[in-house]
Every structure is written in C-alpha cells, then in structure tokens.
GROMACS .gro file of C-alpha atoms in nm:
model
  230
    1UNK     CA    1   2.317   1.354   1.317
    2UNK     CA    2   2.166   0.992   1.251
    3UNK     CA    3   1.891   0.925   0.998
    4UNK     CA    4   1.534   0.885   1.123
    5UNK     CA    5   1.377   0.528   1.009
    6UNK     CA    6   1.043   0.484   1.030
    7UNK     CA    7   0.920   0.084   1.050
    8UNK     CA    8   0.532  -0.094   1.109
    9UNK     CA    9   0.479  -0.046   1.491
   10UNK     CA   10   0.372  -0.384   1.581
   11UNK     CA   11   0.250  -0.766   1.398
   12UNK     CA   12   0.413  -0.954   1.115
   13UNK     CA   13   0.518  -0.633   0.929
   14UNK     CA   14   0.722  -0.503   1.208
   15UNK     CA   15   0.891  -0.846   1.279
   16UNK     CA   16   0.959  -0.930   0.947
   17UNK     CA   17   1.141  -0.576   0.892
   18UNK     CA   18   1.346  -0.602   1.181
   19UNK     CA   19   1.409  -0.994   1.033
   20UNK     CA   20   1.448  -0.819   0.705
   21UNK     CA   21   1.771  -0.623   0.852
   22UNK     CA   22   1.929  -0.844   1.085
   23UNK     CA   23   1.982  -1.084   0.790
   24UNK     CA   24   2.188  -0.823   0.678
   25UNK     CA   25   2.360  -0.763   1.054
   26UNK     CA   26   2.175  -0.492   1.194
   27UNK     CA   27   2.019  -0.553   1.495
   28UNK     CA   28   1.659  -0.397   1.561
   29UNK     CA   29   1.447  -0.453   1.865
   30UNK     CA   30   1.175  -0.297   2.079
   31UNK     CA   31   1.334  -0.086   2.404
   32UNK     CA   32   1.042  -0.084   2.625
   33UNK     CA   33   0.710  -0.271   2.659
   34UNK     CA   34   0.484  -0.328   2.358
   35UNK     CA   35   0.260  -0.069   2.507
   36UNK     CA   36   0.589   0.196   2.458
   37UNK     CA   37   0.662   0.298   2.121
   38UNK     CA   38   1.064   0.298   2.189
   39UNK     CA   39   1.318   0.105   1.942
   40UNK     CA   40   1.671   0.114   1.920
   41UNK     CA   41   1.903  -0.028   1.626
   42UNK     CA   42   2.225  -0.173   1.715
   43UNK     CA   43   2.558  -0.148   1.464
   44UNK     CA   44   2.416   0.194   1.265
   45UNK     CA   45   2.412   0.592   1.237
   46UNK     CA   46   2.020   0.523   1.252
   47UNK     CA   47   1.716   0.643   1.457
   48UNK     CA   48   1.468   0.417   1.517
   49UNK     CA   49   1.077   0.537   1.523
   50UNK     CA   50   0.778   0.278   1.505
   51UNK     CA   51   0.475   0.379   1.335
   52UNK     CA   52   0.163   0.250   1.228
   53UNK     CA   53   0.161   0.160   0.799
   54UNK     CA   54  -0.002   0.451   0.751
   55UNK     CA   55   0.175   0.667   0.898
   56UNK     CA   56   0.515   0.616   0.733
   57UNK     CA   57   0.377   0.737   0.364
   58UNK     CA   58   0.300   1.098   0.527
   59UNK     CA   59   0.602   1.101   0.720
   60UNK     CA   60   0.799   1.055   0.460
   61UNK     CA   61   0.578   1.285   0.178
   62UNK     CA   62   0.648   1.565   0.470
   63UNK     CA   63   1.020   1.454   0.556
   64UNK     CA   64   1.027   1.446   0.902
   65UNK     CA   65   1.187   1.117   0.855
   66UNK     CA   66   1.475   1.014   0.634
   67UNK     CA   67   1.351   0.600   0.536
   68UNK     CA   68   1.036   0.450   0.615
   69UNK     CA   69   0.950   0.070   0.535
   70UNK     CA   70   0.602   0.059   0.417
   71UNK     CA   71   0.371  -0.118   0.165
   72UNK     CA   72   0.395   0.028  -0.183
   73UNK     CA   73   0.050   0.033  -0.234
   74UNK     CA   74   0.018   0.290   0.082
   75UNK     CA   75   0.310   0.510  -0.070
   76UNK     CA   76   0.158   0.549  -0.385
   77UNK     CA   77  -0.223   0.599  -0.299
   78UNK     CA   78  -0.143   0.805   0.002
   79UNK     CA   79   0.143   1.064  -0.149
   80UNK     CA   80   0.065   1.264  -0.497
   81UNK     CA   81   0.349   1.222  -0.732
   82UNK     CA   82   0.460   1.000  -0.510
   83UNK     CA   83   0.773   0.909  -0.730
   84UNK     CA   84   0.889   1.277  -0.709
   85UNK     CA   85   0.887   1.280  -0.306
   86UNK     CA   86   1.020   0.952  -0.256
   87UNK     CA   87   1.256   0.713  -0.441
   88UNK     CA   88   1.269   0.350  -0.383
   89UNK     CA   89   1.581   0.250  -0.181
   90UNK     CA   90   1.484  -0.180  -0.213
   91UNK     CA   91   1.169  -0.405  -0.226
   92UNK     CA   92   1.187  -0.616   0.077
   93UNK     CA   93   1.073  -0.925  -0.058
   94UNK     CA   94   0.770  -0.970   0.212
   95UNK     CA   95   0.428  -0.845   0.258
   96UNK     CA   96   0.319  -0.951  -0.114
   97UNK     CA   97  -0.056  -0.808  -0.156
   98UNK     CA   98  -0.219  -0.729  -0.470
   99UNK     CA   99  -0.482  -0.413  -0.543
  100UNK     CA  100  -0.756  -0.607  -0.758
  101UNK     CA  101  -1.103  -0.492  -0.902
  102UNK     CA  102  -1.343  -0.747  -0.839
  103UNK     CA  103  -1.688  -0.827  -0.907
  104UNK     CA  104  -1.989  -1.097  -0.833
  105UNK     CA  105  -1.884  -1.414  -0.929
  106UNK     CA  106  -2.250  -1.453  -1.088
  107UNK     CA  107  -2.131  -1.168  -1.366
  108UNK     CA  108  -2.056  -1.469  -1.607
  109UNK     CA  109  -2.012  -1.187  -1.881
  110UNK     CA  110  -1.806  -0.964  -1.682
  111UNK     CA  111  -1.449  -1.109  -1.676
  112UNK     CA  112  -1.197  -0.821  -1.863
  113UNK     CA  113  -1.176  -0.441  -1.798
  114UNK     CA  114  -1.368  -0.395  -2.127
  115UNK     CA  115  -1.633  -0.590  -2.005
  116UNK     CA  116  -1.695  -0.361  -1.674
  117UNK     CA  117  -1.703  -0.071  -1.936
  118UNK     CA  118  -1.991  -0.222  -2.075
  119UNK     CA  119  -2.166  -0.361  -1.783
  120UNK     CA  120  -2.137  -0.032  -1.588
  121UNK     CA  121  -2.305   0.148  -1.899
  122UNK     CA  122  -2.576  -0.074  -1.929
  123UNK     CA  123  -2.634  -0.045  -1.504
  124UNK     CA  124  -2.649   0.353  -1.543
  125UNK     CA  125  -2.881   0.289  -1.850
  126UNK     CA  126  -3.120   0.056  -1.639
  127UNK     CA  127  -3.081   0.220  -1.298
  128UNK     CA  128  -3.040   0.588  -1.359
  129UNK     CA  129  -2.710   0.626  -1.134
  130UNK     CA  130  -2.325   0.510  -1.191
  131UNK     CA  131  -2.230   0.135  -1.079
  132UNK     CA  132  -2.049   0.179  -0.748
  133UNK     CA  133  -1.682   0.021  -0.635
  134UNK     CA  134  -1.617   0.004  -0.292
  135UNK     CA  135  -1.279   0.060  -0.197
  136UNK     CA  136  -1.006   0.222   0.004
  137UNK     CA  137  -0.776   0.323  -0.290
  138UNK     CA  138  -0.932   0.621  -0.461
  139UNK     CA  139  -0.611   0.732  -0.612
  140UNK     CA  140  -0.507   0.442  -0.744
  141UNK     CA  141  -0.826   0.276  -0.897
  142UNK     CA  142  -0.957   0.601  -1.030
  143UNK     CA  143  -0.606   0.609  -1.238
  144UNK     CA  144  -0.604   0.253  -1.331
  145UNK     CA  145  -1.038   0.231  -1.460
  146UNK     CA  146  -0.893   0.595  -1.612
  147UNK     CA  147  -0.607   0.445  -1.828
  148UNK     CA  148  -0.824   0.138  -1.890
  149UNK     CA  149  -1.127   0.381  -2.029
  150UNK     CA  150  -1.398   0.240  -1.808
  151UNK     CA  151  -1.621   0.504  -1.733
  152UNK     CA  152  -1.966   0.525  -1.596
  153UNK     CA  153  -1.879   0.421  -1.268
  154UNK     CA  154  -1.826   0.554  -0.908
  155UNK     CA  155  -1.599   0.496  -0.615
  156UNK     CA  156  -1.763   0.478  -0.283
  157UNK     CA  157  -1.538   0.467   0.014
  158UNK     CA  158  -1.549   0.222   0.231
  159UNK     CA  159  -1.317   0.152   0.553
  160UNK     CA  160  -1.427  -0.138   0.696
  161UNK     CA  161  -1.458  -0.528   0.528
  162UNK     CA  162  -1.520  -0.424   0.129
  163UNK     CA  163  -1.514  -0.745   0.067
  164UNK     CA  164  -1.892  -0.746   0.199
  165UNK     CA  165  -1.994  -0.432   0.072
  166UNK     CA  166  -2.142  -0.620  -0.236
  167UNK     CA  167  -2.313  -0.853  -0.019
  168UNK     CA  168  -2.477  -0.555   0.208
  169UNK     CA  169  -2.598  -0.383  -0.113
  170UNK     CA  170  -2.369  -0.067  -0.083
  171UNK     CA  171  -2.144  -0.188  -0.376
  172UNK     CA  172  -2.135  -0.354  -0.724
  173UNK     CA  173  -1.815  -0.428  -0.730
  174UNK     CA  174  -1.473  -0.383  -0.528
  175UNK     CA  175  -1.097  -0.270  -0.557
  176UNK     CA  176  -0.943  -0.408  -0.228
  177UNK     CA  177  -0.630  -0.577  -0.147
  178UNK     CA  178  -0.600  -0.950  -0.130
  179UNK     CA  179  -0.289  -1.203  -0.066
  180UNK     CA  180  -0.465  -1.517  -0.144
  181UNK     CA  181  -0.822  -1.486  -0.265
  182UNK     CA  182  -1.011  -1.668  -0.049
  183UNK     CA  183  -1.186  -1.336   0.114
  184UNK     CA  184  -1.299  -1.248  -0.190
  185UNK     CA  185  -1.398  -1.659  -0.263
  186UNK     CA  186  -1.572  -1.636   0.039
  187UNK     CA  187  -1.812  -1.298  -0.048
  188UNK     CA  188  -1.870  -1.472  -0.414
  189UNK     CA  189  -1.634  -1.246  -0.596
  190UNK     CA  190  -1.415  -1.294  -0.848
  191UNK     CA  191  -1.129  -1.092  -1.023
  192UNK     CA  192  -1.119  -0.957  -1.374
  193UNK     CA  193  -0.832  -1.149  -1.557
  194UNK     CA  194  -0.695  -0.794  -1.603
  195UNK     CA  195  -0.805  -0.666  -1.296
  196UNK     CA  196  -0.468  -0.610  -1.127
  197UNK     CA  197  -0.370  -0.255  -1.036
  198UNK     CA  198  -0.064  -0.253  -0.834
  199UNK     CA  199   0.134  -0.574  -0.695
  200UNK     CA  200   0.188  -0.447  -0.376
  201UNK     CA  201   0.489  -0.537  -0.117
  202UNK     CA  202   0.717  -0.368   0.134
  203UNK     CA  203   0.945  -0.146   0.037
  204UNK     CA  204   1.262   0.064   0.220
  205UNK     CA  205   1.165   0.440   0.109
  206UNK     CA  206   1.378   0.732   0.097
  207UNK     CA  207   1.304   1.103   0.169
  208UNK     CA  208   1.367   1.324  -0.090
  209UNK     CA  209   1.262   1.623   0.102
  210UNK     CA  210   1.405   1.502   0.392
  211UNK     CA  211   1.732   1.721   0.546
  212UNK     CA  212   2.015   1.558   0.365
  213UNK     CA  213   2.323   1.743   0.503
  214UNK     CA  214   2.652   1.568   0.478
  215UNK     CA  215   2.627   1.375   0.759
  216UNK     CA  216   2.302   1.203   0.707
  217UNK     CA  217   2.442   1.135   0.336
  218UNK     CA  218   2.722   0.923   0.536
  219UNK     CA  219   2.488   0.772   0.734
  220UNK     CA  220   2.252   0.624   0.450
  221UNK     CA  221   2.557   0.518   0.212
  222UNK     CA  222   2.718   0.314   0.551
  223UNK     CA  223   2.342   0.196   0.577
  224UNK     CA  224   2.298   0.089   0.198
  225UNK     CA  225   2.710  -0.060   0.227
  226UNK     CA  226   2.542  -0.290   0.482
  227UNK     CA  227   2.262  -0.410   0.367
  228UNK     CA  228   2.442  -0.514   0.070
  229UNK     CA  229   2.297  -0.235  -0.204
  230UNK     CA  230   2.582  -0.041  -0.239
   0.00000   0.00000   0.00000
C-alpha cells in the first residue's frame, strides 16, 4: 500500500511544495485541470491528495492520511496536543509567517506583554467590559497571553481582514499573522517587542495515528532516504 500525502491545493504553497520535492528528485504535478483535484507523484511509494491548508491539520489529527505539508501555525491551533498526534518529519524552509499580538500604534505606553496587562486592566476599570483581540488563533493566543499572565482581556473571533477590526471598532487589539508588516503599518498597528507567539512556516507532518503497517513503514523510510533526512 502507498502512503497518502496531503499538499496545499492550489497558489504559491502548492508550487513551492511540489518545488520543495523535486529539488530532492521527486516529481509532483497536477493530473487534470486546475478545476480537478487529481495529482500524481512520479519516482515514490506515495499517494498524492491536494487539499486546502486547512484541511491537512484535521486530516492528519484523524489519520486518514499518512504526511501532510502544512503551516505550523495551522497544525498547532487546529489539533489539541498537537505534538502527541503528529511529529514533525522537516521544516520546509518556505512560507515564513509570524503569529503577532498587535495593538494601535497611538498606545505609546503599550509596547511589552506587561504593558497590555496593565492597559487591559485599566480598559475593564474605565469601560466595565474586557479589552477585546481580534483574531483567528484562539488556541494559540489564549496559551501564549496565559503563560505571559495578561489577563483581563477577551478574544473575539474574527474571519475576515483583522487587521481592520481595530479600525471598525470591533477590536482593541489583534493576534493575526503577518510576513512583512506592512498590513498591520497600513491599519496603524504596531507589534509588542515581545509580541511573537509562534514563527510560523511549512512543515512535512507525519501521522501518528495513521495505519502504519509494514509496508507504509517502507514507504516513508524510501521517502525520508530521498529527500535526504535519513
């Protein structure tokens, strides 16, 4: 039986994946029009399925596939314990995005974790209800303000352009990904100097609970022979 590998369905994620292994000579492409979900891999035991970035963390958390290339960030917001159902097979080297808390760039005060601690008491104080972040990354930011002891705040979800939820009025502040600031530049925001909760970048997953007989065992350690981590 080959090993089921899930990859990003379309865009730079998907090209630079299938980049990402035939620098390492195995040959990935698309079998049917971009409006067909069909890839085949040339040169491996492997199984080829394109799904979206988000879909890849629950495939794997369930196990109905064997790898999956997705953003660590998605892996470990999206599975619980996520180090116990999947273990890191390599970091790809592309798709660098960090998780950040940010805040109006008119907080001149505001500008370390400790600071937001404060700032968020004094906003209950004054206005009766908990400072709100907007963001997509419950998990995540509600362990890192956790560790950090900022309390006093709540996360409001948002799934469309944080970066303006300040500006709208439905948000104080924000933990959202960014690759190069100038979104958040752009909305007036600024992040904390220790604001950074997970350096985010693709990453080839394995399965833990995925069926590992003996010949999908052969199949990854051929894999991992040729793509140079054995």
């Amino acid at each position: 039986m080959t090993i089921r590998l899930g990859v990003p369905s379309k865009g730079r994620l998907m090209e630079k994946t299938f980049g990402w292994f035939a620098d390492r000579g195995i040959d990935m492409r698309r079998s049917g029009s971009d409006r067909e979900y069909a890839a085949e891999v040339a040169g491996a035991d492997v199984e080829l399925m394109l799904l979206s970035a988000g879909e890849i963390p629950r495939e794997l958390a369930a196990g109905r596939i064997h790898l999956g290339v997705t953003g660590s960030d998605l892996v470990q917001e999206r599975i619980p314990a996520w180090d116990q159902a999947v273990e890191v097979v390599a970091p790809m080297g592309f798709g660098h995005a960090d998780l950040v808390i940010a805040v109006p760039k008119c907080w001149v005060d505001v500008t370390t974790l400790d600071d937001l601690d404060a700032a968020a008491a004094a906003f209950r104080a004054r206005h009766g209800f908990r400072l709100r972040i907007a963001t997509k990354y419950h998990r995540l930011v509600r362990d890192f303000l956790r560790d950090a002891g900022v309390a006093d705040y709540q996360l409001v979800d948002s799934q469309g352009a944080t970066e303006g939820t300040v500006a709208h009025g439905t948000a104080e502040a924000i933990a959202d990904i960014t690759s190069t600031g100038e979104t958040l530049r752009a909305n007036h925001l600024r992040i904390l100097d220790d604001g950074l909760i997970h350096p985010s970048e693709a990453t080839l997953f394995r399965a833990r609970g995925a069926d590992w007989g003996d010949a999908e065992r052969a199949a990854l350690a051929d894999l991992v022979a040729r793509i140079g981590l054995a």
